[in-house]
């Protein structure tokens, strides 16, 4: 198990990690998420002893990494797939790491087979593609058969088959009771791989919960409803019925209705009671990406400026249909209000620049006032 308590790291005036506390438990794939510059890589470097915390501490199975006996046997990490001498062959690189940690030579050939590099084991790593380098980094992390594993962007550069392989590998390692911490920016992949999420922003903890719980807490689902096109008034009839029942109805650009506040069975019943035939009634569940963007939007450190051409491909906004528009409030006619324009032959009143002129222009004859 990995446990961080009050973990803080400062680089001069810059605080990269700020009072971070969490636990990564065995038997689960834990996703480590956050925007660029949020402190993920710094945190992982502190876990494996490459950076010293300014304050707080982090332990692996109760001990700091530097105090673990033969740490390669306990912890495997892929933090930078390019951290390999380009002149070395893949097998030679793994063999040197194994010999430093007292790992048998046969284990080198085993991990090469696990990651699918046995056919290129004699090639120099400078000729490896990005995906091949990732596989070699994963092989290095697995070399000591450790119980704790850390992976920073493990699917970077992999093809679809390689991504599926990494996903299944992570889940298999967790099923064996190992502690697996994975950092990635691919939300769609994290949704399929991670059981638990730790989300940080600007070095601070934002969320520490299960994946589905995170999605539920940071998103709102809706129902998409479409009346039959053969019924010209069906959409308006259905929209009015849904709004009267307490639903919030918005119209999408293609004419479908987006409904919140009502469950699907209730929407179906209301459509039946209104005599409206439906061509579509489908739930929309928010994705991990949507929930993540909502959670971290205030923690972005690097944001792009607006593209002046963005309007060329911006989707049409949702519209509020007529049955959802609130009536215009009545303006009371008490108190001061602007008088009506002067009638024919009358002159408009102009405020003089000198207040004395206003007094002099006042009529002296009471008859004129009436």
Short mmCIF file of C-alpha atoms in Angstrom, two decimals:
data_model
loop_
_atom_site.label_atom_id
_atom_site.label_comp_id
_atom_site.label_asym_id
_atom_site.label_seq_id
_atom_site.Cartn_x
_atom_site.Cartn_y
_atom_site.Cartn_z
CA UNK A 1 0.00 0.00 0.00
CA UNK A 2 1.11 3.57 -0.73
CA UNK A 3 0.28 6.22 1.85
CA UNK A 4 0.98 9.95 1.59
CA UNK A 5 0.47 12.25 4.56
CA UNK A 6 0.70 16.06 4.22
CA UNK A 7 2.98 15.66 1.21
CA UNK A 8 4.37 19.03 0.11
CA UNK A 9 7.02 19.96 -2.44
CA UNK A 10 8.23 23.46 -3.25
CA UNK A 11 10.66 24.56 -5.95
CA UNK A 12 11.65 28.04 -4.84
CA UNK A 13 8.50 30.15 -4.78
CA UNK A 14 6.55 27.51 -6.72
CA UNK A 15 4.50 25.00 -4.69
CA UNK A 16 4.15 21.91 -6.88
CA UNK A 17 2.44 19.69 -4.28
CA UNK A 18 0.48 21.17 -1.38
CA UNK A 19 -0.53 19.15 1.71
CA UNK A 20 -1.46 16.05 -0.30
CA UNK A 21 -2.78 13.05 1.65
CA UNK A 22 -4.13 9.81 0.14
CA UNK A 23 -3.89 6.02 0.20
CA UNK A 24 -3.46 3.62 -2.73
CA UNK A 25 -4.77 0.23 -1.63
CA UNK A 26 -3.87 -3.18 -3.03
CA UNK A 27 -6.29 -5.11 -5.20
CA UNK A 28 -7.42 -2.03 -7.17
CA UNK A 29 -6.26 -0.07 -10.18
CA UNK A 30 -6.09 3.50 -8.90
CA UNK A 31 -6.15 6.26 -11.50
CA UNK A 32 -4.07 9.35 -10.72
CA UNK A 33 -5.59 12.28 -12.63
CA UNK A 34 -5.00 16.00 -12.91
CA UNK A 35 -4.29 18.74 -15.46
CA UNK A 36 -0.81 19.49 -16.74
CA UNK A 37 1.22 21.11 -13.99
CA UNK A 38 -0.98 19.74 -11.21
CA UNK A 39 1.89 17.88 -9.50
CA UNK A 40 1.24 14.26 -10.58
CA UNK A 41 4.75 13.51 -11.83
CA UNK A 42 6.35 15.27 -8.84
CA UNK A 43 4.21 13.20 -6.49
CA UNK A 44 5.21 9.96 -8.20
CA UNK A 45 8.87 10.97 -8.06
CA UNK A 46 8.56 11.56 -4.32
CA UNK A 47 6.94 8.13 -3.89
CA UNK A 48 10.01 6.41 -5.40
CA UNK A 49 12.56 8.65 -3.66
CA UNK A 50 13.70 10.71 -6.67
CA UNK A 51 12.55 13.96 -5.03
CA UNK A 52 12.61 14.76 -1.33
CA UNK A 53 9.41 16.26 0.12
CA UNK A 54 9.61 19.76 1.57
CA UNK A 55 7.11 18.61 4.21
CA UNK A 56 5.08 15.51 4.97
CA UNK A 57 6.02 11.97 4.03
CA UNK A 58 5.06 9.07 1.80
CA UNK A 59 5.54 5.39 2.58
CA UNK A 60 5.29 2.09 0.71
CA UNK A 61 4.10 -0.76 2.89
CA UNK A 62 4.97 1.36 5.94
CA UNK A 63 8.50 2.37 4.90
CA UNK A 64 9.96 5.21 2.83
CA UNK A 65 11.25 4.00 -0.54
CA UNK A 66 14.88 4.67 0.43
CA UNK A 67 14.55 2.32 3.41
CA UNK A 68 13.10 -0.63 1.50
CA UNK A 69 15.53 -3.54 1.31
CA UNK A 70 16.23 -4.24 -2.38
CA UNK A 71 13.54 -1.80 -3.49
CA UNK A 72 13.40 -3.20 -7.06
CA UNK A 73 11.84 -6.35 -5.61
CA UNK A 74 9.11 -4.35 -3.87
CA UNK A 75 8.36 -1.45 -6.23
CA UNK A 76 8.30 -1.24 -10.01
CA UNK A 77 7.90 2.11 -11.76
CA UNK A 78 7.59 3.47 -15.27
CA UNK A 79 8.04 7.23 -14.99
CA UNK A 80 9.96 7.99 -18.20
CA UNK A 81 10.10 5.46 -21.02
CA UNK A 82 12.98 7.38 -22.64
CA UNK A 83 15.29 6.84 -19.66
CA UNK A 84 17.27 4.17 -21.56
CA UNK A 85 20.71 4.38 -23.12
CA UNK A 86 20.09 4.34 -26.86
CA UNK A 87 23.21 2.30 -27.57
CA UNK A 88 22.10 -0.62 -25.40
CA UNK A 89 20.12 -3.56 -26.64
CA UNK A 90 16.77 -4.20 -24.97
CA UNK A 91 17.89 -7.43 -23.33
CA UNK A 92 21.18 -5.90 -22.17
CA UNK A 93 19.33 -3.02 -20.54
CA UNK A 94 17.04 -5.34 -18.62
CA UNK A 95 19.94 -7.64 -17.70
CA UNK A 96 21.93 -4.77 -16.17
CA UNK A 97 18.93 -3.73 -14.05
CA UNK A 98 18.40 -7.35 -12.99
CA UNK A 99 22.02 -7.84 -11.97
CA UNK A 100 21.97 -4.66 -9.85
CA UNK A 101 18.96 -6.03 -7.93
CA UNK A 102 19.98 -9.67 -7.69
CA UNK A 103 17.25 -10.84 -10.06
CA UNK A 104 17.89 -14.11 -11.98
CA UNK A 105 18.73 -13.80 -15.69
CA UNK A 106 15.80 -16.01 -16.71
CA UNK A 107 13.43 -13.34 -15.44
CA UNK A 108 14.71 -11.01 -18.20
CA UNK A 109 13.47 -13.37 -20.90
CA UNK A 110 10.18 -13.84 -19.06
CA UNK A 111 9.32 -10.12 -18.99
CA UNK A 112 10.44 -9.68 -22.61
CA UNK A 113 7.85 -12.31 -23.54
CA UNK A 114 5.21 -10.68 -21.35
CA UNK A 115 5.55 -7.32 -23.14
CA UNK A 116 5.99 -8.87 -26.60
CA UNK A 117 9.57 -7.74 -27.27
CA UNK A 118 11.25 -11.13 -27.47
CA UNK A 119 11.78 -10.80 -31.24
CA UNK A 120 13.59 -7.44 -30.91
CA UNK A 121 15.48 -8.23 -27.71
CA UNK A 122 18.85 -7.94 -29.54
CA UNK A 123 18.07 -4.58 -31.18
CA UNK A 124 19.46 -1.29 -29.89
CA UNK A 125 16.85 0.82 -28.16
CA UNK A 126 17.65 3.98 -30.16
CA UNK A 127 15.76 2.39 -33.05
CA UNK A 128 12.66 1.66 -30.97
CA UNK A 129 9.40 3.40 -31.68
CA UNK A 130 7.57 5.25 -28.91
CA UNK A 131 5.30 2.26 -28.33
CA UNK A 132 8.21 -0.17 -28.17
CA UNK A 133 9.93 2.09 -25.66
CA UNK A 134 6.77 2.02 -23.52
CA UNK A 135 6.76 -1.78 -23.59
CA UNK A 136 10.41 -1.87 -22.55
CA UNK A 137 9.65 0.50 -19.66
CA UNK A 138 6.79 -1.73 -18.52
CA UNK A 139 9.12 -4.75 -18.71
CA UNK A 140 11.60 -2.91 -16.47
CA UNK A 141 8.86 -2.19 -13.92
CA UNK A 142 7.79 -5.86 -13.89
CA UNK A 143 11.33 -7.20 -13.65
CA UNK A 144 11.43 -7.70 -9.87
CA UNK A 145 7.87 -9.11 -9.71
CA UNK A 146 6.98 -6.28 -7.27
CA UNK A 147 3.81 -5.92 -5.22
CA UNK A 148 3.61 -2.14 -5.83
CA UNK A 149 3.57 -0.69 -9.35
CA UNK A 150 3.53 2.91 -10.61
CA UNK A 151 2.91 3.82 -14.25
CA UNK A 152 3.04 7.37 -15.67
CA UNK A 153 1.25 7.52 -19.05
CA UNK A 154 1.81 3.81 -19.84
CA UNK A 155 -0.26 3.78 -23.07
CA UNK A 156 1.48 6.77 -24.65
CA UNK A 157 2.39 5.81 -28.22
CA UNK A 158 0.71 2.40 -28.16
CA UNK A 159 -1.62 1.20 -30.90
CA UNK A 160 -5.18 0.00 -30.06
CA UNK A 161 -3.98 -3.57 -29.51
CA UNK A 162 -1.26 -2.33 -27.17
CA UNK A 163 -3.71 -0.16 -25.23
CA UNK A 164 -6.02 -3.14 -24.74
CA UNK A 165 -3.05 -5.23 -23.60
CA UNK A 166 -2.00 -2.61 -21.03
CA UNK A 167 -5.59 -2.35 -19.75
CA UNK A 168 -5.84 -6.12 -19.25
CA UNK A 169 -2.35 -6.22 -17.70
CA UNK A 170 -3.24 -3.57 -15.12
CA UNK A 171 -6.45 -5.30 -14.15
CA UNK A 172 -4.71 -8.66 -13.92
CA UNK A 173 -1.97 -7.26 -11.68
CA UNK A 174 -4.60 -5.72 -9.38
CA UNK A 175 -6.56 -8.97 -9.32
CA UNK A 176 -3.40 -10.66 -8.02
CA UNK A 177 -3.54 -8.37 -4.99
CA UNK A 178 -0.91 -5.85 -6.11
CA UNK A 179 -1.05 -2.09 -5.61
CA UNK A 180 -1.35 -0.37 -9.00
CA UNK A 181 -1.18 3.43 -9.46
CA UNK A 182 -1.67 4.70 -13.03
CA UNK A 183 -1.40 8.30 -14.20
CA UNK A 184 -2.97 9.14 -17.55
CA UNK A 185 -4.70 11.90 -19.52
CA UNK A 186 -6.82 9.44 -21.52
CA UNK A 187 -10.13 9.64 -19.69
CA UNK A 188 -11.84 7.06 -21.88
CA UNK A 189 -9.15 4.54 -20.99
CA UNK A 190 -9.17 5.38 -17.30
CA UNK A 191 -12.94 4.82 -17.24
CA UNK A 192 -12.36 1.25 -18.43
CA UNK A 193 -9.27 0.52 -16.33
CA UNK A 194 -9.43 2.29 -12.96
CA UNK A 195 -11.62 1.20 -10.04
CA UNK A 196 -10.64 4.19 -7.89
CA UNK A 197 -9.57 7.74 -8.69
CA UNK A 198 -7.32 10.27 -7.02
CA UNK A 199 -7.71 13.69 -8.67
CA UNK A 200 -5.45 16.63 -7.91
CA UNK A 201 -5.31 20.22 -9.15
CA UNK A 202 -2.58 22.79 -8.50
CA UNK A 203 -0.97 20.30 -6.14
CA UNK A 204 -4.05 19.86 -3.93
CA UNK A 205 -6.40 16.92 -3.54
CA UNK A 206 -9.71 17.40 -5.35
CA UNK A 207 -11.25 13.93 -5.14
CA UNK A 208 -10.49 10.50 -3.71
CA UNK A 209 -13.32 8.07 -4.53
CA UNK A 210 -14.53 5.25 -6.77
CA UNK A 211 -14.73 5.88 -10.51
CA UNK A 212 -18.51 5.58 -10.80
CA UNK A 213 -19.02 7.63 -7.66
CA UNK A 214 -16.81 10.36 -9.11
CA UNK A 215 -18.85 10.46 -12.33
CA UNK A 216 -22.13 10.60 -10.41
CA UNK A 217 -20.95 13.42 -8.11
CA UNK A 218 -19.60 15.63 -10.89
CA UNK A 219 -22.11 15.30 -13.70
CA UNK A 220 -25.81 15.35 -14.50
CA UNK A 221 -27.53 12.87 -16.79
CA UNK A 222 -30.51 13.60 -19.00
CA UNK A 223 -33.01 11.85 -21.24
CA UNK A 224 -33.12 12.42 -24.98
CA UNK A 225 -36.66 12.28 -26.36
CA UNK A 226 -37.85 12.50 -29.96
CA UNK A 227 -41.46 12.49 -31.06
CA UNK A 228 -42.48 10.86 -34.32
CA UNK A 229 -41.90 13.15 -37.29
CA UNK A 230 -45.29 12.15 -38.68
CA UNK A 231 -46.98 14.00 -35.80
CA UNK A 232 -46.54 17.71 -36.50
CA UNK A 233 -47.66 18.88 -33.07
CA UNK A 234 -46.35 15.92 -31.13
CA UNK A 235 -43.14 17.60 -29.97
CA UNK A 236 -44.92 20.69 -28.64
CA UNK A 237 -47.63 18.61 -26.98
CA UNK A 238 -45.07 16.35 -25.33
CA UNK A 239 -42.85 19.28 -24.27
CA UNK A 240 -45.75 21.05 -22.60
CA UNK A 241 -46.74 17.84 -20.77
CA UNK A 242 -43.18 17.24 -19.55
CA UNK A 243 -42.80 20.84 -18.37
CA UNK A 244 -46.15 20.68 -16.55
CA UNK A 245 -44.97 17.52 -14.77
CA UNK A 246 -41.92 19.32 -13.39
CA UNK A 247 -39.35 18.43 -16.03
CA UNK A 248 -36.81 20.84 -17.46
CA UNK A 249 -36.98 20.68 -21.26
CA UNK A 250 -34.47 22.04 -23.77
CA UNK A 251 -34.59 21.67 -27.53
CA UNK A 252 -31.55 20.32 -29.35
CA UNK A 253 -30.58 21.57 -32.82
CA UNK A 254 -31.91 18.40 -34.50
CA UNK A 255 -35.35 18.83 -32.92
CA UNK A 256 -34.99 16.27 -30.14
CA UNK A 257 -35.82 17.21 -26.54
CA UNK A 258 -33.32 17.08 -23.69
CA UNK A 259 -35.19 16.38 -20.46
CA UNK A 260 -33.93 16.54 -16.88
CA UNK A 261 -35.82 16.07 -13.63
CA UNK A 262 -37.92 13.12 -14.84
CA UNK A 263 -37.12 9.42 -14.99
CA UNK A 264 -37.48 7.52 -18.25
CA UNK A 265 -40.57 5.50 -17.15
CA UNK A 266 -42.31 8.75 -16.15
CA UNK A 267 -41.49 10.34 -19.52
CA UNK A 268 -42.87 7.28 -21.30
CA UNK A 269 -46.10 7.42 -19.28
CA UNK A 270 -46.55 11.13 -19.98
CA UNK A 271 -46.05 10.58 -23.71
CA UNK A 272 -48.64 7.79 -23.67
CA UNK A 273 -51.15 9.94 -21.76
CA UNK A 274 -50.60 12.81 -24.23
CA UNK A 275 -51.10 10.49 -27.18
CA UNK A 276 -47.63 11.19 -28.58
CA UNK A 277 -45.75 8.43 -30.38
CA UNK A 278 -42.01 8.34 -29.62
CA UNK A 279 -39.21 7.46 -31.98
CA UNK A 280 -36.48 7.86 -29.37
CA UNK A 281 -36.28 7.69 -25.60
CA UNK A 282 -32.70 7.16 -24.44
CA UNK A 283 -30.72 7.93 -21.28
CA UNK A 284 -27.52 9.92 -21.45
CA UNK A 285 -24.92 9.04 -18.82
CA UNK A 286 -22.07 11.47 -18.39
CA UNK A 287 -18.61 10.17 -19.25
CA UNK A 288 -15.56 10.31 -17.01
CA UNK A 289 -14.17 13.01 -19.30
CA UNK A 290 -17.21 15.25 -18.73
CA UNK A 291 -17.06 14.74 -14.96
CA UNK A 292 -13.30 15.33 -14.91
CA UNK A 293 -13.56 18.54 -16.92
CA UNK A 294 -16.25 19.87 -14.60
CA UNK A 295 -14.20 19.03 -11.51
CA UNK A 296 -10.88 20.48 -12.73
CA UNK A 297 -12.01 23.50 -14.75
CA UNK A 298 -11.03 25.88 -11.94
CA UNK A 299 -7.63 24.18 -11.48
CA UNK A 300 -6.26 24.56 -15.01
CA UNK A 301 -2.85 26.18 -15.03
CA UNK A 302 -2.30 26.23 -18.78
CA UNK A 303 -5.24 27.33 -20.94
CA UNK A 304 -5.37 28.16 -24.63
CA UNK A 305 -6.67 31.42 -26.04
CA UNK A 306 -9.79 31.56 -28.17
CA UNK A 307 -9.38 30.65 -31.82
CA UNK A 308 -11.02 33.31 -34.03
CA UNK A 309 -12.07 30.54 -36.40
CA UNK A 310 -13.73 28.48 -33.66
CA UNK A 311 -17.14 29.81 -34.62
CA UNK A 312 -16.84 27.90 -37.90
CA UNK A 313 -17.25 24.57 -36.16
CA UNK A 314 -19.01 25.47 -32.91
CA UNK A 315 -22.17 23.37 -32.35
CA UNK A 316 -25.50 25.12 -32.32
CA UNK A 317 -26.59 25.99 -28.77
CA UNK A 318 -29.61 24.44 -27.13
CA UNK A 319 -32.74 26.56 -27.29
CA UNK A 320 -35.51 27.12 -24.76
CA UNK A 321 -38.83 26.15 -26.36
CA UNK A 322 -41.94 28.30 -26.09
CA UNK A 323 -43.53 26.25 -23.33
CA UNK A 324 -40.44 26.77 -21.14
CA UNK A 325 -40.21 30.56 -21.59
CA UNK A 326 -41.41 32.39 -18.45
CA UNK A 327 -44.00 35.15 -18.98
CA UNK A 328 -42.64 38.68 -19.07
CA UNK A 329 -43.12 40.37 -15.68
CA UNK A 330 -45.59 43.27 -15.55
CA UNK A 331 -43.98 46.64 -14.83
CA UNK A 332 -46.00 48.59 -12.23
CA UNK A 333 -47.01 52.09 -13.27
CA UNK A 334 -46.53 53.66 -9.85
CA UNK A 335 -43.76 56.12 -9.15
CA UNK A 336 -41.72 57.99 -11.73
CA UNK A 337 -41.78 56.90 -15.35
CA UNK A 338 -40.87 58.65 -18.60
CA UNK A 339 -43.73 60.77 -20.02
CA UNK A 340 -45.17 60.14 -23.45
CA UNK A 341 -43.65 62.02 -26.40
CA UNK A 342 -45.18 65.46 -27.07
CA UNK A 343 -48.20 65.67 -29.35
CA UNK A 344 -48.48 67.52 -32.66
CA UNK A 345 -47.37 71.13 -32.45
CA UNK A 346 -45.75 70.69 -29.05
CA UNK A 347 -42.09 71.16 -28.48
CA UNK A 348 -39.95 68.65 -26.56
CA UNK A 349 -38.58 69.84 -23.24
CA UNK A 350 -34.82 70.38 -23.19
CA UNK A 351 -32.94 70.70 -19.93
CA UNK A 352 -31.06 74.07 -19.94
CA UNK A 353 -27.40 74.16 -19.06
CA UNK A 354 -27.97 76.92 -16.44
CA UNK A 355 -30.37 76.08 -13.57
CA UNK A 356 -31.38 79.78 -13.45
CA UNK A 357 -32.87 79.49 -16.91
CA UNK A 358 -35.13 76.68 -15.65
CA UNK A 359 -36.60 78.99 -12.92
CA UNK A 360 -37.00 81.85 -15.36
CA UNK A 361 -38.83 79.66 -17.83
CA UNK A 362 -41.50 78.71 -15.26
CA UNK A 363 -44.96 80.14 -16.12
CA UNK A 364 -46.14 83.04 -13.92
CA UNK A 365 -49.81 82.66 -14.73
CA UNK A 366 -51.58 80.02 -12.64
CA UNK A 367 -54.01 79.60 -15.53
CA UNK A 368 -51.13 78.36 -17.66
CA UNK A 369 -50.25 75.73 -15.09
CA UNK A 370 -53.76 74.35 -15.27
#
